[in-house]
Amino acid sequence: MSSFINRHRNIIDFALSSLLRRKIKNISLLGVYTLIIFVLASLIFFVHALRREAALILKNAPDMVVQRLMAGRHELIPVDYGQKISSIRGVQDVVPRLWGYYFDPAIGSNYTVMVPRDNMVQPDNIIIGTGVARVRKASVRDLIAFQAYDKTPLLLMIQQILPYESELVAADLILMSEQDFQSMFNLPKGYATDLAVSVANPRELVTVATKIAEQFPDTRPILKSEILRTYDSVFDWRGGMMIVIMSAAILSFIIFAWDKATGLSAEERKEIGILKSIGWETSDVLFLKFWEGIVISLSAFLCGVLLAYGHVFFFSATIFEHALKGWSILYPQFRLVPAIDAFQLTVLFALSVLPYTVATIVPAWLAASADPDAAMRS
Amino acid sequence: MFKVRKSTYYLVFLVSCLAMFVAMTLHVRYGQAEAKTGSEYRASLAEKLMITDLCLFTEARYTRHPSMADLDTPFQDHPVSLEHFPSGSFVSPPDFTARLHELIH
Amino acid sequence: MILQPAILALLVSSFLVSLMLLYAGWYGVLILKNWDLASGSDLQLNLEKRTYLISVVLGYALVFQIFSLFLYIFTADSLHTQFVGAMCAAGSLNVNHYGYPTLLLKIANCLLSGVWLIINFADNRGYDYPLIKAKYSLLMILAPLVVLEALLQFGYFKGLHADVITSCCGSLFSAGKRSVGADLAGLPAIPMEWIFFGVMAATLISGVVFCFKEWGGYFFSAASLSTFIISAASLVSFICLYIYELPTHHCPFCILQKEYGYIGYALYATLLGGGITGLGVGALMPFKKIASLVQVVPLIQRRLTWLSMLFYLLFTILVASKMLFTSFRL
Amino acid sequence: MIELMQVTKCFNAGKSNEFTAVDSVSLTIGQGLVTVLKGPSGSGKTTLLTLIGCMARPSSGRIRLNDINASFFPETSRKGGFDISSLPERFLTEIRRDTFGFIFQQFNLIKGITVLENIMLPAYPTGRGHALFRKRALELLEMFNISRHETSRVEWLSGGELQRVAIARALINDPAVIVADEPTAHLDSKLSCEFMEIIGNLKAEGKTILIASHDPIVYDSRLADQVIEMRDGRITGSGLVS
């Protein structure tokens, strides 16, 4: 056993010496490899942290939201639908929700305007999210001018700014009274944006949804479980532009690694010949190549992941921020709660280290199977 | 004369990396515990206001409220929904809705 | 088809392993046909060099196999959210007909490639390639199985469509329904405990006998294989009950989750280790008499036997401690 | 010590460029003696060295080694020597590593790593403790008077120093046989004589030495116990010198 460990430690010694001899080449390889893993791991951490947040926040979302569709588009729903729905067995409560979007021409940003349930906001007052306060440079007791549906100005006073912690759910929210909402958007009487339905027994949710869809063929019930699943798939690390770009990067890296491994220079070939002539066996040379590969790929993986963790949770994913911001004016600022996903990291390991290792097997063998007497005959 | 072997250096490097991994998981625990009040506040706010979506991208309806969007919103501006790059590439149009319809009808 | 990085990783690794084994298998055929150790011809020298490559390839393949076995279960587990009615891996594996065969084949391939590496290890200790025919014949069996596994796995992932209503582990592994899972769960727990500990004791005793008396190698190997199978059945039948502390939850996959301290990994790893090493002892039995291996094989066998007993002992300790230290009683 | 019986080595057998490098050579190399293979280039000296030194397998014929230590081979059957002619590379390497030390015409040192590492290289795969062979390597450096170059890279050394590093490397595993292929080809006369002095010391230690050379300093040396002349892969003359 100790001779086995000795042998491998000796070989690792030489593998490190031999990597250090071609410093520039190997450090650039390590750098590119680390960079790829860094970006992928950052993405995984970022997305996983968001997914976790979404699950935590939305666990108390309405059980079901009933929308009305007209001509394939989201339409206002008559409030009396709600009365009929609440008579369905199993339905606990139906609350009409009033909300909409407001485009602020002065800033060029979109806000979400909402009417909270229990008269949280007095008429002529509003509660705003931190994002709104930031882009409007507004503080409590300031007056903000909005344009109503008929272009008449509407002056509302900031009653409260939601605390910083709410950023992830409420950055762009403007909460106002039903009366102000009415004068701003001129909704027809007896209509709401949609209906939030709560059901006593969560097992009956699908049954209730089916009944609603049968009774009101022009509505669409959206279940909380579906919202959660949507968030799962929204954040699922798939199909995204990033990943497509990254897969191209991984591919080109593997081609690069393959090229490096196959295109053994004449000098390297000679060295392996020398090693074999002085008593290294084929499997020793294979181990040498194996350890060289492990040193590169393991170091890159560990460094990449650690750097990504720092990037996402200490520097709030600064590199992605600009990519994510896109052209939206109002961008929520939040510090992500750290979360790591061992599963995704395992997958990342599989996707980045395994192909690299496989790519080096045959070239390593080709190099290692040189005749020991080759060095002598040259 | 004693000289440290290269493999020892590498071993030290690996061990310190692994130690940092452990530190990372500890930091995750600590961070989550620390952020607990914030998370709970967000959850209660979401419950009170009946919020169904996170505020991540505000530039379009289907990126602001992915779960509430129409079936074909992304196609109203551009057929491949890349108009809101890059968030449009993260937030794909909701696909559960169509399936639910099949399920119900 | 659901496109997920984990699925992608599994498909890629299966593809790579199949490719590697097909490559190895092709040279295996050449070796079986043209092997002539007495000759110093170029062909023979080349074939001898190939054996190194094939050993390396199989070594990697085994590592990948074990890795992909766990990743497969893990992925199936993470997919369950996509299927209405699936609550863990048991449900998502049941989404189509390829799920469980792929899993079984993965386990079988892990065992076989482990045995192959053990034979290869012994062969490399003999100076005249004594086991060359045996190991390449085994490769001829292993290669198609691995390819078949890759195809089945592809079939499974290709056939996945989110939102199919499937049975969750609750109904799949609960007694009373006709399925393999239900049959296993339906095995009476108390007699099963006796059988489990009986077989385990038989394996350990025969292992000790074999180590000291050089007698009963085949018996030990057979005992350890039956221990492997019975332990797997026991996992579903009663071990899980103690872990979940619920009298009806039989799912063998939920134990891999965080809530149970990832104990499933320790259980499956020790079981797999014990199975591979135990089978290896039996696989080496016919070669004890070969001149160049006379000194080598008994040594390897003894080590394997100790290893196998160690793995099984760890497994038993884990199980026993769970049974003793939970408040749950059958 | 080493017996060759009708050894033949063919390259590219069966093809149009078939070439017989060594043709039915039989000879015996005595223990503790210096044997010199003499002949023009292309006479098959080097190929014969590779066959004896377990670097390659003969196409036909037998090579027997006596008194070798190989872990895989039961001690009881070591009497009467061991036939290495059809041994797999894995075992040939093991024998080679422990029994033979090689000195090459081009020195074949690895650039970019230190002298000390170069000397230790043959010991790496043996699985012996690092401290153990490091100590031996330092002793060898001392012995050959190149201790000051311990941490230098080989490309900074002069020809004579390279020669001594190469010899030190050949001795790291304490082999019974030293095999040298044209060791003086790149050395001037003074250094060549120095080399023969070292060979004399090794002989005095009881090592068996086998040198292929067409340098008169080597084959006319009084150290040479046996000179074998080769041409076109065959032995054309041989004799014990003294």
PDB file of N, CA, C and O in Angstrom, chain D residues 92-142:
ATOM      1  N   LEU D  92       9.117  -6.840 -18.331  1.00  0.00           N
ATOM      2  CA  LEU D  92      10.436  -6.448 -18.862  1.00  0.00           C
ATOM      3  C   LEU D  92      10.877  -5.151 -18.182  1.00  0.00           C
ATOM      4  O   LEU D  92      12.033  -5.007 -17.792  1.00  0.00           O
ATOM      5  N   THR D  93       9.937  -4.219 -18.062  1.00  0.00           N
ATOM      6  CA  THR D  93      10.291  -2.926 -17.469  1.00  0.00           C
ATOM      7  C   THR D  93      10.736  -3.101 -16.033  1.00  0.00           C
ATOM      8  O   THR D  93      11.697  -2.495 -15.587  1.00  0.00           O
ATOM      9  N   GLU D  94      10.017  -3.968 -15.325  1.00  0.00           N
ATOM     10  CA  GLU D  94      10.375  -4.164 -13.924  1.00  0.00           C
ATOM     11  C   GLU D  94      11.797  -4.707 -13.811  1.00  0.00           C
ATOM     12  O   GLU D  94      12.589  -4.238 -12.992  1.00  0.00           O
ATOM     13  N   ILE D  95      12.121  -5.706 -14.680  1.00  0.00           N
ATOM     14  CA  ILE D  95      13.480  -6.260 -14.663  1.00  0.00           C
ATOM     15  C   ILE D  95      14.479  -5.186 -15.041  1.00  0.00           C
ATOM     16  O   ILE D  95      15.514  -5.002 -14.405  1.00  0.00           O
ATOM     17  N   ARG D  96      14.115  -4.441 -16.090  1.00  0.00           N
ATOM     18  CA  ARG D  96      15.046  -3.455 -16.612  1.00  0.00           C
ATOM     19  C   ARG D  96      15.394  -2.406 -15.568  1.00  0.00           C
ATOM     20  O   ARG D  96      16.547  -2.044 -15.383  1.00  0.00           O
ATOM     21  N   ARG D  97      14.354  -1.949 -14.880  1.00  0.00           N
ATOM     22  CA  ARG D  97      14.534  -0.892 -13.908  1.00  0.00           C
ATOM     23  C   ARG D  97      15.489  -1.307 -12.796  1.00  0.00           C
ATOM     24  O   ARG D  97      16.312  -0.526 -12.349  1.00  0.00           O
ATOM     25  N   ASP D  98      15.350  -2.569 -12.374  1.00  0.00           N
ATOM     26  CA  ASP D  98      16.146  -2.989 -11.223  1.00  0.00           C
ATOM     27  C   ASP D  98      17.487  -3.582 -11.599  1.00  0.00           C
ATOM     28  O   ASP D  98      18.391  -3.631 -10.785  1.00  0.00           O
ATOM     29  N   THR D  99      17.606  -4.069 -12.841  1.00  0.00           N
ATOM     30  CA  THR D  99      18.819  -4.793 -13.196  1.00  0.00           C
ATOM     31  C   THR D  99      19.768  -3.954 -14.035  1.00  0.00           C
ATOM     32  O   THR D  99      20.980  -4.121 -13.966  1.00  0.00           O
ATOM     33  N   PHE D 100      19.215  -3.077 -14.861  1.00  0.00           N
ATOM     34  CA  PHE D 100      20.055  -2.350 -15.811  1.00  0.00           C
ATOM     35  C   PHE D 100      20.051  -0.854 -15.527  1.00  0.00           C
ATOM     36  O   PHE D 100      19.044  -0.276 -15.152  1.00  0.00           O
ATOM     37  N   GLY D 101      21.227  -0.264 -15.735  1.00  0.00           N
ATOM     38  CA  GLY D 101      21.299   1.189 -15.731  1.00  0.00           C
ATOM     39  C   GLY D 101      21.810   1.617 -17.100  1.00  0.00           C
ATOM     40  O   GLY D 101      22.771   1.030 -17.614  1.00  0.00           O
ATOM     41  N   PHE D 102      21.139   2.602 -17.694  1.00  0.00           N
ATOM     42  CA  PHE D 102      21.482   2.955 -19.078  1.00  0.00           C
ATOM     43  C   PHE D 102      22.190   4.307 -19.182  1.00  0.00           C
ATOM     44  O   PHE D 102      21.832   5.263 -18.496  1.00  0.00           O
ATOM     45  N   ILE D 103      23.212   4.327 -20.048  1.00  0.00           N
ATOM     46  CA  ILE D 103      23.861   5.598 -20.384  1.00  0.00           C
ATOM     47  C   ILE D 103      23.751   5.746 -21.901  1.00  0.00           C
ATOM     48  O   ILE D 103      24.156   4.848 -22.636  1.00  0.00           O
ATOM     49  N   PHE D 104      23.157   6.863 -22.319  1.00  0.00           N
ATOM     50  CA  PHE D 104      22.856   6.991 -23.745  1.00  0.00           C
ATOM     51  C   PHE D 104      23.857   7.893 -24.441  1.00  0.00           C
ATOM     52  O   PHE D 104      24.505   8.739 -23.810  1.00  0.00           O
ATOM     53  N   GLN D 105      23.920   7.716 -25.750  1.00  0.00           N
ATOM     54  CA  GLN D 105      24.808   8.512 -26.578  1.00  0.00           C
ATOM     55  C   GLN D 105      24.528  10.005 -26.422  1.00  0.00           C
ATOM     56  O   GLN D 105      25.430  10.808 -26.275  1.00  0.00           O
ATOM     57  N   GLN D 106      23.215  10.354 -26.433  1.00  0.00           N
ATOM     58  CA  GLN D 106      22.836  11.776 -26.350  1.00  0.00           C
ATOM     59  C   GLN D 106      22.588  12.202 -24.904  1.00  0.00           C
ATOM     60  O   GLN D 106      21.954  13.222 -24.674  1.00  0.00           O
ATOM     61  N   PHE D 107      22.967  11.386 -23.973  1.00  0.00           N
ATOM     62  CA  PHE D 107      22.721  11.562 -22.530  1.00  0.00           C
ATOM     63  C   PHE D 107      21.246  11.431 -22.182  1.00  0.00           C
ATOM     64  O   PHE D 107      20.902  10.937 -21.128  1.00  0.00           O
ATOM     65  N   ASN D 108      20.363  11.904 -23.088  1.00  0.00           N
ATOM     66  CA  ASN D 108      18.917  11.791 -22.857  1.00  0.00           C
ATOM     67  C   ASN D 108      18.474  12.295 -21.484  1.00  0.00           C
ATOM     68  O   ASN D 108      17.750  11.633 -20.773  1.00  0.00           O
ATOM     69  N   LEU D 109      18.940  13.464 -21.126  1.00  0.00           N
ATOM     70  CA  LEU D 109      18.452  14.079 -19.887  1.00  0.00           C
ATOM     71  C   LEU D 109      17.242  14.943 -20.238  1.00  0.00           C
ATOM     72  O   LEU D 109      17.117  15.413 -21.370  1.00  0.00           O
ATOM     73  N   ILE D 110      16.368  15.137 -19.264  1.00  0.00           N
ATOM     74  CA  ILE D 110      15.151  15.907 -19.547  1.00  0.00           C
ATOM     75  C   ILE D 110      15.379  17.368 -19.200  1.00  0.00           C
ATOM     76  O   ILE D 110      15.780  17.704 -18.078  1.00  0.00           O
ATOM     77  N   LYS D 111      15.135  18.212 -20.178  1.00  0.00           N
ATOM     78  CA  LYS D 111      15.382  19.647 -19.994  1.00  0.00           C
ATOM     79  C   LYS D 111      14.309  20.268 -19.129  1.00  0.00           C
ATOM     80  O   LYS D 111      13.181  19.792 -19.078  1.00  0.00           O
ATOM     81  N   GLY D 112      14.676  21.357 -18.479  1.00  0.00           N
ATOM     82  CA  GLY D 112      13.669  22.130 -17.748  1.00  0.00           C
ATOM     83  C   GLY D 112      13.471  21.689 -16.322  1.00  0.00           C
ATOM     84  O   GLY D 112      12.795  22.363 -15.565  1.00  0.00           O
ATOM     85  N   ILE D 113      14.011  20.540 -15.947  1.00  0.00           N
ATOM     86  CA  ILE D 113      13.926  20.167 -14.535  1.00  0.00           C
ATOM     87  C   ILE D 113      15.344  20.062 -13.989  1.00  0.00           C
ATOM     88  O   ILE D 113      16.318  20.039 -14.740  1.00  0.00           O
ATOM     89  N   THR D 114      15.442  20.004 -12.669  1.00  0.00           N
ATOM     90  CA  THR D 114      16.771  20.108 -12.055  1.00  0.00           C
ATOM     91  C   THR D 114      17.587  18.832 -12.255  1.00  0.00           C
ATOM     92  O   THR D 114      17.055  17.774 -12.598  1.00  0.00           O
ATOM     93  N   VAL D 115      18.873  18.963 -12.031  1.00  0.00           N
ATOM     94  CA  VAL D 115      19.784  17.834 -12.118  1.00  0.00           C
ATOM     95  C   VAL D 115      19.350  16.743 -11.151  1.00  0.00           C
ATOM     96  O   VAL D 115      19.295  15.559 -11.495  1.00  0.00           O
ATOM     97  N   LEU D 116      19.011  17.165  -9.939  1.00  0.00           N
ATOM     98  CA  LEU D 116      18.625  16.180  -8.929  1.00  0.00           C
ATOM     99  C   LEU D 116      17.410  15.374  -9.390  1.00  0.00           C
ATOM    100  O   LEU D 116      17.396  14.147  -9.307  1.00  0.00           O
ATOM    101  N   GLU D 117      16.395  16.080  -9.908  1.00  0.00           N
ATOM    102  CA  GLU D 117      15.194  15.377 -10.365  1.00  0.00           C
ATOM    103  C   GLU D 117      15.523  14.414 -11.499  1.00  0.00           C
ATOM    104  O   GLU D 117      15.025  13.302 -11.559  1.00  0.00           O
ATOM    105  N   ASN D 118      16.399  14.864 -12.399  1.00  0.00           N
ATOM    106  CA  ASN D 118      16.799  14.009 -13.507  1.00  0.00           C
ATOM    107  C   ASN D 118      17.409  12.716 -13.000  1.00  0.00           C
ATOM    108  O   ASN D 118      17.122  11.635 -13.515  1.00  0.00           O
ATOM    109  N   ILE D 119      18.243  12.841 -11.979  1.00  0.00           N
ATOM    110  CA  ILE D 119      18.896  11.652 -11.454  1.00  0.00           C
ATOM    111  C   ILE D 119      17.892  10.732 -10.776  1.00  0.00           C
ATOM    112  O   ILE D 119      17.969   9.515 -10.869  1.00  0.00           O
ATOM    113  N   MET D 120      16.887  11.330 -10.130  1.00  0.00           N
ATOM    114  CA  MET D 120      15.926  10.511  -9.389  1.00  0.00           C
ATOM    115  C   MET D 120      14.873   9.856 -10.283  1.00  0.00           C
ATOM    116  O   MET D 120      14.203   8.921  -9.864  1.00  0.00           O
ATOM    117  N   LEU D 121      14.725  10.368 -11.499  1.00  0.00           N
ATOM    118  CA  LEU D 121      13.618   9.912 -12.364  1.00  0.00           C
ATOM    119  C   LEU D 121      13.446   8.388 -12.451  1.00  0.00           C
ATOM    120  O   LEU D 121      12.328   7.907 -12.342  1.00  0.00           O
ATOM    121  N   PRO D 122      14.504   7.600 -12.662  1.00  0.00           N
ATOM    122  CA  PRO D 122      14.265   6.157 -12.801  1.00  0.00           C
ATOM    123  C   PRO D 122      13.700   5.529 -11.536  1.00  0.00           C
ATOM    124  O   PRO D 122      13.118   4.451 -11.588  1.00  0.00           O
ATOM    125  N   ALA D 123      13.868   6.205 -10.400  1.00  0.00           N
ATOM    126  CA  ALA D 123      13.374   5.612  -9.148  1.00  0.00           C
ATOM    127  C   ALA D 123      11.916   5.940  -8.910  1.00  0.00           C
ATOM    128  O   ALA D 123      11.271   5.305  -8.077  1.00  0.00           O
ATOM    129  N   TYR D 124      11.375   6.934  -9.620  1.00  0.00           N
ATOM    130  CA  TYR D 124       9.999   7.370  -9.355  1.00  0.00           C
ATOM    131  C   TYR D 124       8.986   6.232  -9.394  1.00  0.00           C
ATOM    132  O   TYR D 124       8.196   6.085  -8.471  1.00  0.00           O
ATOM    133  N   PRO D 125       8.953   5.452 -10.475  1.00  0.00           N
ATOM    134  CA  PRO D 125       7.874   4.452 -10.514  1.00  0.00           C
ATOM    135  C   PRO D 125       8.133   3.214  -9.665  1.00  0.00           C
ATOM    136  O   PRO D 125       7.312   2.326  -9.649  1.00  0.00           O
ATOM    137  N   THR D 126       9.263   3.138  -8.973  1.00  0.00           N
ATOM    138  CA  THR D 126       9.522   1.918  -8.221  1.00  0.00           C
ATOM    139  C   THR D 126       8.679   1.843  -6.966  1.00  0.00           C
ATOM    140  O   THR D 126       8.486   0.774  -6.412  1.00  0.00           O
ATOM    141  N   GLY D 127       8.179   2.979  -6.507  1.00  0.00           N
ATOM    142  CA  GLY D 127       7.365   2.950  -5.293  1.00  0.00           C
ATOM    143  C   GLY D 127       8.192   2.989  -4.030  1.00  0.00           C
ATOM    144  O   GLY D 127       7.674   2.800  -2.938  1.00  0.00           O
ATOM    145  N   ARG D 128       9.489   3.221  -4.173  1.00  0.00           N
ATOM    146  CA  ARG D 128      10.304   3.371  -2.964  1.00  0.00           C
ATOM    147  C   ARG D 128      10.073   4.760  -2.377  1.00  0.00           C
ATOM    148  O   ARG D 128       9.593   5.666  -3.044  1.00  0.00           O
ATOM    149  N   GLY D 129      10.446   4.920  -1.133  1.00  0.00           N
ATOM    150  CA  GLY D 129      10.234   6.205  -0.466  1.00  0.00           C
ATOM    151  C   GLY D 129      11.066   7.302  -1.104  1.00  0.00           C
ATOM    152  O   GLY D 129      12.214   7.085  -1.483  1.00  0.00           O
ATOM    153  N   HIS D 130      10.473   8.466  -1.205  1.00  0.00           N
ATOM    154  CA  HIS D 130      11.142   9.590  -1.845  1.00  0.00           C
ATOM    155  C   HIS D 130      12.421   9.964  -1.097  1.00  0.00           C
ATOM    156  O   HIS D 130      13.482  10.165  -1.694  1.00  0.00           O
ATOM    157  N   ALA D 131      12.330   9.997   0.223  1.00  0.00           N
ATOM    158  CA  ALA D 131      13.485  10.405   1.025  1.00  0.00           C
ATOM    159  C   ALA D 131      14.667   9.463   0.778  1.00  0.00           C
ATOM    160  O   ALA D 131      15.815   9.893   0.697  1.00  0.00           O
ATOM    161  N   LEU D 132      14.337   8.184   0.618  1.00  0.00           N
ATOM    162  CA  LEU D 132      15.363   7.159   0.429  1.00  0.00           C
ATOM    163  C   LEU D 132      16.178   7.413  -0.826  1.00  0.00           C
ATOM    164  O   LEU D 132      17.416   7.490  -0.797  1.00  0.00           O
ATOM    165  N   PHE D 133      15.467   7.558  -1.961  1.00  0.00           N
ATOM    166  CA  PHE D 133      16.248   7.687  -3.201  1.00  0.00           C
ATOM    167  C   PHE D 133      16.775   9.098  -3.387  1.00  0.00           C
ATOM    168  O   PHE D 133      17.741   9.311  -4.113  1.00  0.00           O
ATOM    169  N   ARG D 134      16.193  10.031  -2.676  1.00  0.00           N
ATOM    170  CA  ARG D 134      16.749  11.371  -2.714  1.00  0.00           C
ATOM    171  C   ARG D 134      18.123  11.380  -2.040  1.00  0.00           C
ATOM    172  O   ARG D 134      19.077  11.995  -2.521  1.00  0.00           O
ATOM    173  N   LYS D 135      18.205  10.632  -0.951  1.00  0.00           N
ATOM    174  CA  LYS D 135      19.487  10.535  -0.245  1.00  0.00           C
ATOM    175  C   LYS D 135      20.527   9.896  -1.151  1.00  0.00           C
ATOM    176  O   LYS D 135      21.653  10.372  -1.285  1.00  0.00           O
ATOM    177  N   ARG D 136      20.102   8.824  -1.835  1.00  0.00           N
ATOM    178  CA  ARG D 136      21.032   8.127  -2.725  1.00  0.00           C
ATOM    179  C   ARG D 136      21.475   9.067  -3.851  1.00  0.00           C
ATOM    180  O   ARG D 136      22.659   9.092  -4.224  1.00  0.00           O
ATOM    181  N   ALA D 137      20.532   9.840  -4.386  1.00  0.00           N
ATOM    182  CA  ALA D 137      20.867  10.751  -5.480  1.00  0.00           C
ATOM    183  C   ALA D 137      21.880  11.794  -5.007  1.00  0.00           C
ATOM    184  O   ALA D 137      22.838  12.120  -5.732  1.00  0.00           O
ATOM    185  N   LEU D 138      21.697  12.283  -3.789  1.00  0.00           N
ATOM    186  CA  LEU D 138      22.644  13.276  -3.268  1.00  0.00           C
ATOM    187  C   LEU D 138      24.026  12.662  -3.087  1.00  0.00           C
ATOM    188  O   LEU D 138      25.047  13.299  -3.370  1.00  0.00           O
ATOM    189  N   GLU D 139      24.050  11.404  -2.645  1.00  0.00           N
ATOM    190  CA  GLU D 139      25.334  10.707  -2.515  1.00  0.00           C
ATOM    191  C   GLU D 139      26.027  10.587  -3.865  1.00  0.00           C
ATOM    192  O   GLU D 139      27.241  10.795  -3.989  1.00  0.00           O
ATOM    193  N   LEU D 140      25.226  10.242  -4.877  1.00  0.00           N
ATOM    194  CA  LEU D 140      25.802  10.098  -6.217  1.00  0.00           C
ATOM    195  C   LEU D 140      26.350  11.430  -6.714  1.00  0.00           C
ATOM    196  O   LEU D 140      27.430  11.481  -7.323  1.00  0.00           O
ATOM    197  N   LEU D 141      25.591  12.508  -6.443  1.00  0.00           N
ATOM    198  CA  LEU D 141      26.067  13.835  -6.852  1.00  0.00           C
ATOM    199  C   LEU D 141      27.417  14.129  -6.205  1.00  0.00           C
ATOM    200  O   LEU D 141      28.336  14.628  -6.841  1.00  0.00           O
ATOM    201  N   GLU D 142      27.488  13.778  -4.937  1.00  0.00           N
ATOM    202  CA  GLU D 142      28.721  13.963  -4.172  1.00  0.00           C
ATOM    203  C   GLU D 142      29.848  13.166  -4.821  1.00  0.00           C
ATOM    204  O   GLU D 142      30.945  13.672  -5.088  1.00  0.00           O
TER     205      GLU D 142
END
